[in-house]
């Protein structure tokens, strides 16, 4: 079975622009979570979606939004990009709400904001 | 609320020596604890997890960790280091029975293996 896939692998954006990152979970997994990993730090939780509803949100500004589709894939949107948004964005999927169930991570999308 | 502290941003050991990576947690509810490994330019791979069953947890690649409630610790060990173990290691915590707020990660420990 394929693992968690993310697209694109890398992208470069300019301050003030908008970006959309995509994630496809492992087949059968209904929960998708998004994390931001700044260079040299551990991942920070942004969102968790389960059955197409937002179930958890980390301490991120409203410029960050996400959604989950009927096929359980997910998009992360970031508006009005700042230099500080430069990071590796990780998507993780799990069978149900994270905690009891392992989260399986994708390879990430490296976002550079100039 | 939960938090994780990983002692030592860098740990260097010789090939064949014991690996010990330290993790202390803080949680207002019973925790679930995890260790992940990240190789350069890759995502995170789960090494092992503690979910309130046995306190000594065995994972992949010969790693194991022991949950010590009295010390609020979940240190990762491996008896004999291999060159392929060189990577970044993250300890993470989530609320048992919950999980909607995702995982809280430590800042990571970079493991260096000396030949």
PDB file of C-alpha atoms in Angstrom:
ATOM      1  CA  UNK A   1       0.000   0.000   0.000  1.00  0.00           C
ATOM      2  CA  UNK A   2       1.171   3.496  -0.729  1.00  0.00           C
ATOM      3  CA  UNK A   3       2.092   5.664   2.224  1.00  0.00           C
ATOM      4  CA  UNK A   4       1.056   9.236   2.845  1.00  0.00           C
ATOM      5  CA  UNK A   5       1.774  11.358  -0.204  1.00  0.00           C
ATOM      6  CA  UNK A   6       2.208  15.120  -0.338  1.00  0.00           C
ATOM      7  CA  UNK A   7       2.484  17.583  -3.182  1.00  0.00           C
ATOM      8  CA  UNK A   8       4.349  19.544  -4.199  1.00  0.00           C
ATOM      9  CA  UNK A   9       7.708  18.456  -2.815  1.00  0.00           C
ATOM     10  CA  UNK A  10       9.173  21.948  -2.855  1.00  0.00           C
ATOM     11  CA  UNK A  11       7.906  25.375  -3.687  1.00  0.00           C
ATOM     12  CA  UNK A  12       9.054  28.944  -3.485  1.00  0.00           C
ATOM     13  CA  UNK A  13       6.633  31.800  -2.867  1.00  0.00           C
ATOM     14  CA  UNK A  14       6.883  35.531  -2.340  1.00  0.00           C
ATOM     15  CA  UNK A  15       5.704  37.362   0.769  1.00  0.00           C
ATOM     16  CA  UNK A  16       2.000  38.161   0.603  1.00  0.00           C
ATOM     17  CA  UNK A  17       1.167  35.315  -1.749  1.00  0.00           C
ATOM     18  CA  UNK A  18      -1.138  32.378  -1.088  1.00  0.00           C
ATOM     19  CA  UNK A  19      -0.161  28.698  -1.086  1.00  0.00           C
ATOM     20  CA  UNK A  20      -2.056  25.402  -1.175  1.00  0.00           C
ATOM     21  CA  UNK A  21      -0.450  22.161  -0.032  1.00  0.00           C
ATOM     22  CA  UNK A  22      -2.021  18.775  -0.695  1.00  0.00           C
ATOM     23  CA  UNK A  23      -2.021  15.472   1.144  1.00  0.00           C
ATOM     24  CA  UNK A  24      -3.359  12.012   0.369  1.00  0.00           C
ATOM     25  CA  UNK A  25      -3.679   9.707   3.391  1.00  0.00           C
ATOM     26  CA  UNK A  26      -3.035   6.008   3.549  1.00  0.00           C
ATOM     27  CA  UNK A  27      -5.974   4.064   2.149  1.00  0.00           C
ATOM     28  CA  UNK A  28      -8.533   3.467   4.900  1.00  0.00           C
ATOM     29  CA  UNK A  29      -7.284   6.275   7.126  1.00  0.00           C
ATOM     30  CA  UNK A  30      -9.938   8.840   7.952  1.00  0.00           C
ATOM     31  CA  UNK A  31      -7.902  11.344   9.948  1.00  0.00           C
ATOM     32  CA  UNK A  32      -5.400  13.809   8.563  1.00  0.00           C
ATOM     33  CA  UNK A  33      -3.222  16.135  10.621  1.00  0.00           C
ATOM     34  CA  UNK A  34      -0.940  18.958   9.522  1.00  0.00           C
ATOM     35  CA  UNK A  35       2.288  20.010  11.207  1.00  0.00           C
ATOM     36  CA  UNK A  36       4.801  22.803  10.610  1.00  0.00           C
ATOM     37  CA  UNK A  37       8.470  22.007  11.167  1.00  0.00           C
ATOM     38  CA  UNK A  38      10.789  24.986  11.215  1.00  0.00           C
ATOM     39  CA  UNK A  39      14.455  24.188  10.630  1.00  0.00           C
ATOM     40  CA  UNK A  40      16.070  22.838  13.778  1.00  0.00           C
ATOM     41  CA  UNK A  41      12.792  22.392  15.666  1.00  0.00           C
ATOM     42  CA  UNK A  42      10.255  19.663  16.277  1.00  0.00           C
ATOM     43  CA  UNK A  43       6.998  19.624  14.325  1.00  0.00           C
ATOM     44  CA  UNK A  44       4.205  21.887  15.590  1.00  0.00           C
ATOM     45  CA  UNK A  45       0.573  20.841  15.315  1.00  0.00           C
ATOM     46  CA  UNK A  46      -1.583  22.977  13.027  1.00  0.00           C
ATOM     47  CA  UNK A  47      -4.837  21.073  12.359  1.00  0.00           C
ATOM     48  CA  UNK A  48      -6.477  17.704  12.640  1.00  0.00           C
ATOM     49  CA  UNK A  49      -9.402  16.689  10.448  1.00  0.00           C
ATOM     50  CA  UNK A  50     -11.507  13.594  10.940  1.00  0.00           C
ATOM     51  CA  UNK A  51     -14.441  12.596   8.788  1.00  0.00           C
ATOM     52  CA  UNK A  52     -14.177  15.923   6.978  1.00  0.00           C
ATOM     53  CA  UNK A  53     -14.565  18.004  10.127  1.00  0.00           C
ATOM     54  CA  UNK A  54     -11.957  20.030  11.984  1.00  0.00           C
ATOM     55  CA  UNK A  55     -11.367  18.276  15.287  1.00  0.00           C
ATOM     56  CA  UNK A  56      -8.339  20.129  16.607  1.00  0.00           C
ATOM     57  CA  UNK A  57      -6.423  23.305  15.941  1.00  0.00           C
ATOM     58  CA  UNK A  58      -3.008  24.422  17.141  1.00  0.00           C
ATOM     59  CA  UNK A  59      -1.835  27.923  17.949  1.00  0.00           C
ATOM     60  CA  UNK A  60      -1.640  29.286  14.413  1.00  0.00           C
ATOM     61  CA  UNK A  61      -3.154  32.479  12.986  1.00  0.00           C
ATOM     62  CA  UNK A  62      -6.294  32.549  10.878  1.00  0.00           C
ATOM     63  CA  UNK A  63      -4.126  32.855   7.768  1.00  0.00           C
ATOM     64  CA  UNK A  64      -3.860  29.087   8.043  1.00  0.00           C
ATOM     65  CA  UNK A  65      -6.868  27.033   6.991  1.00  0.00           C
ATOM     66  CA  UNK A  66      -7.499  23.494   5.848  1.00  0.00           C
ATOM     67  CA  UNK A  67     -10.177  21.179   4.629  1.00  0.00           C
ATOM     68  CA  UNK A  68     -10.725  17.485   4.093  1.00  0.00           C
ATOM     69  CA  UNK A  69     -12.484  16.051   1.092  1.00  0.00           C
ATOM     70  CA  UNK A  70     -14.914  13.095   0.830  1.00  0.00           C
ATOM     71  CA  UNK A  71     -12.039  10.839  -0.256  1.00  0.00           C
ATOM     72  CA  UNK A  72     -10.203  11.927   2.969  1.00  0.00           C
ATOM     73  CA  UNK A  73      -7.475  13.808   1.135  1.00  0.00           C
ATOM     74  CA  UNK A  74      -6.715  17.231   2.537  1.00  0.00           C
ATOM     75  CA  UNK A  75      -5.495  20.692   1.625  1.00  0.00           C
ATOM     76  CA  UNK A  76      -3.646  23.196   3.774  1.00  0.00           C
ATOM     77  CA  UNK A  77      -3.983  26.815   2.722  1.00  0.00           C
ATOM     78  CA  UNK A  78      -1.848  29.682   3.911  1.00  0.00           C
ATOM     79  CA  UNK A  79      -2.733  33.270   2.997  1.00  0.00           C
ATOM     80  CA  UNK A  80      -0.614  36.411   3.099  1.00  0.00           C
ATOM     81  CA  UNK A  81       2.645  34.487   3.402  1.00  0.00           C
ATOM     82  CA  UNK A  82       5.306  35.765   5.764  1.00  0.00           C
ATOM     83  CA  UNK A  83       9.015  34.971   5.775  1.00  0.00           C
ATOM     84  CA  UNK A  84       8.423  33.065   9.013  1.00  0.00           C
ATOM     85  CA  UNK A  85       6.133  30.631   7.221  1.00  0.00           C
ATOM     86  CA  UNK A  86       9.180  29.081   5.573  1.00  0.00           C
ATOM     87  CA  UNK A  87       9.230  25.511   6.875  1.00  0.00           C
ATOM     88  CA  UNK A  88       8.673  21.852   6.137  1.00  0.00           C
ATOM     89  CA  UNK A  89       4.954  21.125   6.221  1.00  0.00           C
ATOM     90  CA  UNK A  90       4.151  17.577   7.232  1.00  0.00           C
ATOM     91  CA  UNK A  91       0.927  15.718   6.750  1.00  0.00           C
ATOM     92  CA  UNK A  92       0.097  12.688   8.871  1.00  0.00           C
ATOM     93  CA  UNK A  93      -2.743  10.218   8.597  1.00  0.00           C
ATOM     94  CA  UNK A  94      -4.235   7.806  11.106  1.00  0.00           C
ATOM     95  CA  UNK A  95      -7.141   5.391  11.250  1.00  0.00           C
ATOM     96  CA  UNK A  96      -9.035   7.580  13.684  1.00  0.00           C
ATOM     97  CA  UNK A  97      -8.320  10.549  15.902  1.00  0.00           C
ATOM     98  CA  UNK A  98      -4.634  10.678  16.729  1.00  0.00           C
ATOM     99  CA  UNK A  99      -3.557   9.615  20.176  1.00  0.00           C
ATOM    100  CA  UNK A 100      -4.387   5.968  20.446  1.00  0.00           C
ATOM    101  CA  UNK A 101      -3.733   5.430  16.797  1.00  0.00           C
ATOM    102  CA  UNK A 102      -0.317   5.910  15.234  1.00  0.00           C
ATOM    103  CA  UNK A 103       0.170   8.814  12.917  1.00  0.00           C
ATOM    104  CA  UNK A 104       1.970   8.010   9.677  1.00  0.00           C
ATOM    105  CA  UNK A 105       3.838  10.942   8.197  1.00  0.00           C
ATOM    106  CA  UNK A 106       4.396  11.917   4.613  1.00  0.00           C
ATOM    107  CA  UNK A 107       7.718  13.211   3.277  1.00  0.00           C
ATOM    108  CA  UNK A 108       6.604  16.814   3.624  1.00  0.00           C
ATOM    109  CA  UNK A 109       6.449  19.919   1.450  1.00  0.00           C
ATOM    110  CA  UNK A 110       9.365  22.321   1.779  1.00  0.00           C
ATOM    111  CA  UNK A 111       8.011  25.890   1.531  1.00  0.00           C
ATOM    112  CA  UNK A 112      10.407  28.778   1.074  1.00  0.00           C
ATOM    113  CA  UNK A 113       9.023  32.309   1.317  1.00  0.00           C
ATOM    114  CA  UNK A 114      11.224  35.072  -0.107  1.00  0.00           C
TER     115      UNK A 114
ATOM    116  CA  UNK B   1      -1.748  20.725  28.229  1.00  0.00           C
ATOM    117  CA  UNK B   2       1.292  18.645  27.435  1.00  0.00           C
ATOM    118  CA  UNK B   3       4.946  19.402  26.861  1.00  0.00           C
ATOM    119  CA  UNK B   4       8.098  17.455  26.085  1.00  0.00           C
ATOM    120  CA  UNK B   5      11.704  18.193  26.953  1.00  0.00           C
ATOM    121  CA  UNK B   6      14.512  16.374  25.201  1.00  0.00           C
ATOM    122  CA  UNK B   7      17.796  16.738  27.025  1.00  0.00           C
ATOM    123  CA  UNK B   8      20.709  17.231  24.684  1.00  0.00           C
ATOM    124  CA  UNK B   9      20.243  18.638  21.209  1.00  0.00           C
ATOM    125  CA  UNK B  10      23.184  16.507  20.030  1.00  0.00           C
ATOM    126  CA  UNK B  11      24.331  13.101  21.281  1.00  0.00           C
ATOM    127  CA  UNK B  12      27.468  11.412  19.957  1.00  0.00           C
ATOM    128  CA  UNK B  13      28.254   7.730  20.536  1.00  0.00           C
ATOM    129  CA  UNK B  14      30.690   5.253  19.052  1.00  0.00           C
ATOM    130  CA  UNK B  15      29.485   2.480  16.789  1.00  0.00           C
ATOM    131  CA  UNK B  16      28.594  -0.503  18.991  1.00  0.00           C
ATOM    132  CA  UNK B  17      28.073   1.613  22.111  1.00  0.00           C
ATOM    133  CA  UNK B  18      24.860   2.123  24.073  1.00  0.00           C
ATOM    134  CA  UNK B  19      22.482   4.764  22.780  1.00  0.00           C
ATOM    135  CA  UNK B  20      20.504   6.746  25.376  1.00  0.00           C
ATOM    136  CA  UNK B  21      18.259   9.618  24.310  1.00  0.00           C
ATOM    137  CA  UNK B  22      16.417  11.397  27.099  1.00  0.00           C
ATOM    138  CA  UNK B  23      12.814  12.567  27.112  1.00  0.00           C
ATOM    139  CA  UNK B  24      10.798  14.064  29.946  1.00  0.00           C
ATOM    140  CA  UNK B  25       7.165  14.960  29.594  1.00  0.00           C
ATOM    141  CA  UNK B  26       4.560  17.033  31.324  1.00  0.00           C
ATOM    142  CA  UNK B  27       0.903  16.162  31.045  1.00  0.00           C
ATOM    143  CA  UNK B  28      -2.211  17.027  33.019  1.00  0.00           C
ATOM    144  CA  UNK B  29      -3.839  13.766  31.916  1.00  0.00           C
ATOM    145  CA  UNK B  30      -2.489  10.246  31.387  1.00  0.00           C
ATOM    146  CA  UNK B  31      -0.219  10.493  28.377  1.00  0.00           C
ATOM    147  CA  UNK B  32       0.465   8.487  25.295  1.00  0.00           C
ATOM    148  CA  UNK B  33       4.140   8.752  24.374  1.00  0.00           C
ATOM    149  CA  UNK B  34       5.940   8.231  21.097  1.00  0.00           C
ATOM    150  CA  UNK B  35       9.429   8.234  19.634  1.00  0.00           C
ATOM    151  CA  UNK B  36       9.878   9.171  15.982  1.00  0.00           C
ATOM    152  CA  UNK B  37      13.004   9.183  13.812  1.00  0.00           C
ATOM    153  CA  UNK B  38      13.639  11.566  10.934  1.00  0.00           C
ATOM    154  CA  UNK B  39      16.332  10.988   8.330  1.00  0.00           C
ATOM    155  CA  UNK B  40      17.568  13.965   6.271  1.00  0.00           C
ATOM    156  CA  UNK B  41      14.968  15.355   3.882  1.00  0.00           C
ATOM    157  CA  UNK B  42      12.381  12.798   4.929  1.00  0.00           C
ATOM    158  CA  UNK B  43       9.224  12.646   7.006  1.00  0.00           C
ATOM    159  CA  UNK B  44       8.945  11.065  10.438  1.00  0.00           C
ATOM    160  CA  UNK B  45       8.914   7.329  11.075  1.00  0.00           C
ATOM    161  CA  UNK B  46       7.400   5.858  14.236  1.00  0.00           C
ATOM    162  CA  UNK B  47       9.930   3.903  16.317  1.00  0.00           C
ATOM    163  CA  UNK B  48       7.679   2.929  19.222  1.00  0.00           C
ATOM    164  CA  UNK B  49       4.740   4.057  21.330  1.00  0.00           C
ATOM    165  CA  UNK B  50       3.482   3.781  24.905  1.00  0.00           C
ATOM    166  CA  UNK B  51      -0.281   3.635  25.373  1.00  0.00           C
ATOM    167  CA  UNK B  52      -0.654   2.536  29.026  1.00  0.00           C
ATOM    168  CA  UNK B  53       0.045  -1.162  28.528  1.00  0.00           C
ATOM    169  CA  UNK B  54       3.530  -2.503  29.334  1.00  0.00           C
ATOM    170  CA  UNK B  55       5.883   0.155  30.653  1.00  0.00           C
ATOM    171  CA  UNK B  56       8.817  -1.271  28.685  1.00  0.00           C
ATOM    172  CA  UNK B  57       8.106  -0.792  25.013  1.00  0.00           C
ATOM    173  CA  UNK B  58      10.033  -2.432  22.217  1.00  0.00           C
ATOM    174  CA  UNK B  59      10.190  -0.795  18.828  1.00  0.00           C
ATOM    175  CA  UNK B  60      11.760  -1.209  15.446  1.00  0.00           C
ATOM    176  CA  UNK B  61      15.473  -1.371  14.669  1.00  0.00           C
ATOM    177  CA  UNK B  62      16.363  -2.644  18.155  1.00  0.00           C
ATOM    178  CA  UNK B  63      15.156   0.438  20.039  1.00  0.00           C
ATOM    179  CA  UNK B  64      13.191   0.329  23.257  1.00  0.00           C
ATOM    180  CA  UNK B  65      11.903   2.829  25.804  1.00  0.00           C
ATOM    181  CA  UNK B  66      10.703   2.640  29.379  1.00  0.00           C
ATOM    182  CA  UNK B  67       7.812   4.685  30.753  1.00  0.00           C
ATOM    183  CA  UNK B  68       8.569   5.875  34.304  1.00  0.00           C
ATOM    184  CA  UNK B  69       5.620   7.754  35.738  1.00  0.00           C
ATOM    185  CA  UNK B  70       7.436   8.743  38.941  1.00  0.00           C
ATOM    186  CA  UNK B  71      10.181  10.398  36.896  1.00  0.00           C
ATOM    187  CA  UNK B  72       7.872  11.587  34.070  1.00  0.00           C
ATOM    188  CA  UNK B  73      10.398  10.114  31.670  1.00  0.00           C
ATOM    189  CA  UNK B  74      10.345   8.048  28.502  1.00  0.00           C
ATOM    190  CA  UNK B  75      14.006   7.582  27.550  1.00  0.00           C
ATOM    191  CA  UNK B  76      14.959   5.794  24.334  1.00  0.00           C
ATOM    192  CA  UNK B  77      17.732   3.197  24.346  1.00  0.00           C
ATOM    193  CA  UNK B  78      19.509   0.839  22.002  1.00  0.00           C
ATOM    194  CA  UNK B  79      22.182  -1.571  23.264  1.00  0.00           C
ATOM    195  CA  UNK B  80      24.525  -1.264  20.286  1.00  0.00           C
ATOM    196  CA  UNK B  81      24.621   1.704  17.934  1.00  0.00           C
ATOM    197  CA  UNK B  82      24.887   1.226  14.185  1.00  0.00           C
ATOM    198  CA  UNK B  83      26.032   3.786  11.649  1.00  0.00           C
ATOM    199  CA  UNK B  84      22.552   3.715  10.089  1.00  0.00           C
ATOM    200  CA  UNK B  85      21.080   5.029  13.376  1.00  0.00           C
ATOM    201  CA  UNK B  86      22.458   8.498  12.680  1.00  0.00           C
ATOM    202  CA  UNK B  87      19.374  10.702  12.409  1.00  0.00           C
ATOM    203  CA  UNK B  88      17.155  13.166  14.279  1.00  0.00           C
ATOM    204  CA  UNK B  89      14.986  11.674  17.025  1.00  0.00           C
ATOM    205  CA  UNK B  90      11.814  13.229  18.368  1.00  0.00           C
ATOM    206  CA  UNK B  91       9.851  12.394  21.486  1.00  0.00           C
ATOM    207  CA  UNK B  92       6.140  13.255  21.373  1.00  0.00           C
ATOM    208  CA  UNK B  93       3.151  13.183  23.715  1.00  0.00           C
ATOM    209  CA  UNK B  94      -0.600  13.221  23.276  1.00  0.00           C
ATOM    210  CA  UNK B  95      -3.498  13.050  25.677  1.00  0.00           C
ATOM    211  CA  UNK B  96      -4.658   9.509  26.320  1.00  0.00           C
ATOM    212  CA  UNK B  97      -8.197   8.955  25.174  1.00  0.00           C
ATOM    213  CA  UNK B  98      -8.161  12.143  23.208  1.00  0.00           C
ATOM    214  CA  UNK B  99      -5.845  13.096  20.421  1.00  0.00           C
ATOM    215  CA  UNK B 100      -7.821  15.798  18.677  1.00  0.00           C
ATOM    216  CA  UNK B 101      -5.060  18.234  19.533  1.00  0.00           C
ATOM    217  CA  UNK B 102      -2.445  16.165  17.768  1.00  0.00           C
ATOM    218  CA  UNK B 103       1.022  15.355  19.002  1.00  0.00           C
ATOM    219  CA  UNK B 104       3.254  17.697  20.979  1.00  0.00           C
ATOM    220  CA  UNK B 105       6.880  17.166  19.968  1.00  0.00           C
ATOM    221  CA  UNK B 106      10.158  17.908  21.666  1.00  0.00           C
ATOM    222  CA  UNK B 107      12.840  19.907  19.866  1.00  0.00           C
ATOM    223  CA  UNK B 108      14.668  16.767  18.823  1.00  0.00           C
ATOM    224  CA  UNK B 109      18.033  15.130  19.466  1.00  0.00           C
ATOM    225  CA  UNK B 110      20.549  14.725  16.681  1.00  0.00           C
ATOM    226  CA  UNK B 111      22.263  11.353  17.084  1.00  0.00           C
ATOM    227  CA  UNK B 112      25.804  11.148  15.719  1.00  0.00           C
ATOM    228  CA  UNK B 113      27.521   7.784  15.363  1.00  0.00           C
ATOM    229  CA  UNK B 114      31.311   7.807  15.437  1.00  0.00           C
ATOM    230  CA  UNK B 115      33.044   4.985  13.528  1.00  0.00           C
TER     231      UNK B 115
END
